């Protein structure tokens, strides 16, 4: 009888031990741990969470790493969670690119209004945020027809077209961009100015200036070379 009781106590102890095993160790007893629950967001907070996750991936791994599955996984939601807010990956990336446009515009406004300092601010932003700058102009990846992107682009280009950036003149330029009423002299000046600063930004972010820097008698930084390049040409902005 005593032997029977000991056997029963032993079985009960083993059973209790098995039941108290944590989910992370349950697989040792032939059971897989329960999946972690998906992160829950208030409906209005989810778009910001997805954009934050996308930016984190962009800054860490570059444009090539951006996929809807990677972004939603980083945000802790299902891969279909972005669809009601952005439609598809191109829509989400257009919203993210619009954020970059806003940041670049703020950098240009922070310059003192001279054409050269605005050009510097444009190129320096690109150098400091190379992956974002690339995304902003990747027409193959973003939906350029999204209202948020179009508004951000119009506001940015208005600053480039009117470097004094007084509220009245910038508003006029924004209307021109939206309505498409530039005359040829304005369009030519705008194209030349934008081509200069954007081309210089691409050269700088793509490392194309490094071979030239390596041949300089007196070494300078990339930004100093950019600054001197801008000073060497007549004002276009």
XYZ file of C-alpha atoms in Angstrom:
237
model
C 0.000 0.000 0.000
C 2.826 2.394 0.925
C 4.557 1.552 -2.373
C 1.362 2.365 -4.265
C 1.087 5.783 -2.579
C 4.684 6.639 -3.447
C 4.051 5.706 -7.066
C 0.980 7.949 -7.194
C 2.832 10.888 -5.636
C 5.627 10.416 -8.152
C 3.165 10.481 -11.064
C 1.472 13.603 -9.717
C 4.829 15.386 -9.277
C 5.874 14.537 -12.829
C 2.547 15.768 -14.154
C 2.815 19.062 -12.266
C 6.350 19.581 -13.504
C 5.254 19.016 -17.086
C 2.375 21.466 -16.728
C 4.633 24.166 -15.311
C 7.125 24.098 -18.179
C 7.287 27.534 -19.806
C 6.057 27.906 -23.403
C 9.595 28.557 -24.568
C 10.635 25.068 -23.353
C 7.450 23.179 -24.159
C 8.945 21.737 -27.329
C 11.154 19.500 -25.188
C 8.021 17.589 -24.262
C 6.815 17.356 -27.796
C 4.734 20.542 -27.754
C 5.473 23.652 -29.817
C 5.220 27.060 -28.107
C 2.206 29.189 -28.870
C 2.878 31.880 -31.509
C 3.399 35.377 -30.170
C 0.313 37.567 -30.662
C 0.529 40.239 -33.352
C 1.085 43.776 -32.193
C -2.175 45.693 -31.894
C -2.437 49.315 -32.984
C -5.218 51.816 -32.839
C -6.488 52.170 -36.407
C -5.152 55.725 -36.673
C -1.721 54.779 -35.323
C -1.015 51.922 -37.710
C -0.003 54.077 -40.738
C 2.610 55.895 -38.656
C 3.875 52.599 -37.270
C 4.254 51.190 -40.774
C 6.045 54.307 -42.008
C 8.394 54.200 -39.019
C 9.164 50.555 -39.705
C 9.760 51.305 -43.384
C 12.123 54.157 -42.560
C 14.071 51.979 -40.141
C 14.567 49.361 -42.852
C 15.424 52.025 -45.425
C 18.088 53.676 -43.281
C 19.555 50.386 -42.114
C 19.460 48.273 -45.270
C 18.723 50.580 -48.199
C 16.015 50.800 -50.829
C 16.445 47.214 -52.053
C 15.351 45.843 -48.666
C 11.939 47.528 -48.746
C 9.120 45.063 -49.222
C 5.594 45.020 -47.858
C 6.241 41.785 -45.993
C 9.460 43.107 -44.408
C 7.780 46.358 -43.359
C 4.713 44.731 -41.816
C 6.896 42.144 -40.070
C 8.981 44.937 -38.554
C 5.780 46.662 -37.397
C 4.507 43.416 -35.892
C 1.355 43.164 -38.005
C 0.074 40.902 -40.750
C 1.354 41.477 -44.271
C -2.097 42.625 -45.393
C -2.435 45.288 -42.691
C -0.999 48.047 -44.882
C -3.495 47.606 -47.714
C -6.404 49.613 -46.229
C -4.104 52.569 -45.574
C -1.700 52.624 -48.528
C -3.125 50.239 -51.125
C 0.186 48.632 -51.994
C 3.925 48.959 -51.508
C 4.188 51.808 -54.038
C 1.616 53.779 -52.074
C 3.388 53.236 -48.772
C 6.764 54.188 -50.216
C 5.276 57.305 -51.812
C 4.117 58.427 -48.371
C 7.573 57.736 -46.966
C 9.215 59.616 -49.846
C 6.902 62.565 -49.169
C 8.342 62.709 -45.662
C 11.782 63.023 -47.213
C 10.535 65.790 -49.485
C 9.243 67.671 -46.456
C 12.580 67.275 -44.685
C 14.527 68.464 -47.704
C 12.247 71.464 -48.102
C 12.775 72.338 -44.434
C 16.532 72.170 -44.977
C 16.260 74.557 -47.931
C 14.076 76.972 -45.975
C 16.614 76.915 -43.146
C 19.259 78.215 -45.577
C 19.477 82.000 -45.658
C 17.937 82.380 -49.109
C 21.036 82.707 -51.280
C 21.141 80.382 -54.239
C 24.477 78.869 -53.279
C 23.459 78.039 -49.728
C 20.219 76.503 -50.975
C 22.239 74.393 -53.409
C 24.515 73.311 -50.563
C 21.555 72.422 -48.372
C 20.077 70.293 -51.164
C 23.271 68.320 -51.757
C 24.156 68.032 -48.071
C 20.720 66.609 -47.262
C 21.244 64.006 -49.966
C 24.651 63.113 -48.547
C 23.317 62.812 -45.001
C 20.223 60.807 -46.034
C 21.406 58.940 -49.107
C 18.851 56.104 -48.978
C 15.929 58.459 -48.442
C 17.164 60.726 -51.228
C 17.328 57.766 -53.584
C 13.802 56.655 -52.693
C 12.372 60.139 -53.211
C 13.168 59.998 -56.938
C 12.658 56.295 -57.672
C 9.692 56.501 -60.010
C 9.769 52.729 -60.442
C 9.088 52.172 -56.736
C 6.693 54.914 -55.671
C 3.231 56.050 -56.701
C 3.897 59.637 -57.751
C 0.174 60.280 -58.170
C -0.626 60.010 -54.475
C -1.853 63.434 -53.266
C 0.542 63.475 -50.313
C 3.552 62.958 -52.567
C 2.382 65.471 -55.171
C 1.837 68.155 -52.535
C 5.248 67.561 -50.950
C 6.962 67.620 -54.354
C 5.213 70.856 -55.364
C 6.220 72.544 -52.118
C 9.831 71.439 -52.517
C 10.170 72.500 -56.125
C 8.598 75.871 -55.363
C 11.516 76.572 -53.023
C 14.006 75.622 -55.733
C 12.232 77.840 -58.237
C 12.027 80.802 -55.832
C 15.065 80.748 -53.536
C 14.094 83.903 -51.674
C 11.282 81.712 -50.243
C 9.142 84.605 -49.095
C 5.640 83.344 -48.406
C 4.108 85.247 -51.324
C 6.636 84.223 -53.980
C 6.718 80.603 -52.838
C 2.926 80.464 -52.975
C 3.069 81.808 -56.538
C 5.627 79.194 -57.520
C 3.554 76.412 -55.934
C 0.599 77.540 -58.043
C 2.781 77.451 -61.152
C 3.960 73.935 -60.383
C 0.394 72.752 -59.800
C -1.127 74.565 -62.782
C 1.712 74.033 -65.249
C 1.991 77.674 -66.383
C 5.757 78.178 -66.533
C 6.997 80.105 -69.537
C 10.149 78.967 -71.353
C 12.688 81.277 -69.638
C 11.473 80.216 -66.196
C 11.390 76.566 -67.208
C 14.910 76.737 -68.649
C 16.289 78.419 -65.540
C 14.511 75.969 -63.272
C 15.751 72.955 -65.262
C 19.352 74.178 -65.249
C 19.343 74.919 -61.518
C 17.723 71.656 -60.523
C 19.941 69.681 -62.898
C 23.052 71.205 -61.350
C 22.211 70.531 -57.708
C 20.548 67.166 -58.283
C 23.354 65.902 -60.480
C 25.910 66.988 -57.911
C 23.887 65.253 -55.193
C 23.825 62.003 -57.160
C 27.574 62.158 -57.767
C 28.208 62.780 -54.081
C 25.907 60.063 -52.733
C 27.084 57.487 -55.273
C 30.748 57.940 -54.339
C 31.647 59.318 -57.760
C 33.562 62.234 -56.283
C 35.975 60.035 -54.340
C 38.394 59.315 -57.223
C 38.723 63.056 -57.801
C 39.232 63.724 -54.097
C 41.992 61.108 -53.976
C 43.941 63.097 -56.595
C 43.780 66.434 -54.783
C 47.054 67.899 -53.574
C 45.358 68.989 -50.356
C 42.765 66.465 -49.126
C 39.286 67.811 -48.413
C 36.009 66.286 -47.324
C 33.238 65.443 -49.765
C 31.162 68.332 -48.464
C 34.004 70.794 -48.915
C 34.498 69.640 -52.492
C 30.759 70.075 -53.086
C 30.874 73.541 -51.530
C 33.754 74.603 -53.766
C 32.040 73.127 -56.823
C 28.935 75.200 -56.136
C 31.025 78.337 -55.625
C 32.764 77.774 -58.952
C 29.654 78.184 -61.115
C 27.440 81.238 -61.698
C 24.275 81.366 -59.568
C 21.431 79.549 -61.251
C 18.835 79.265 -58.523
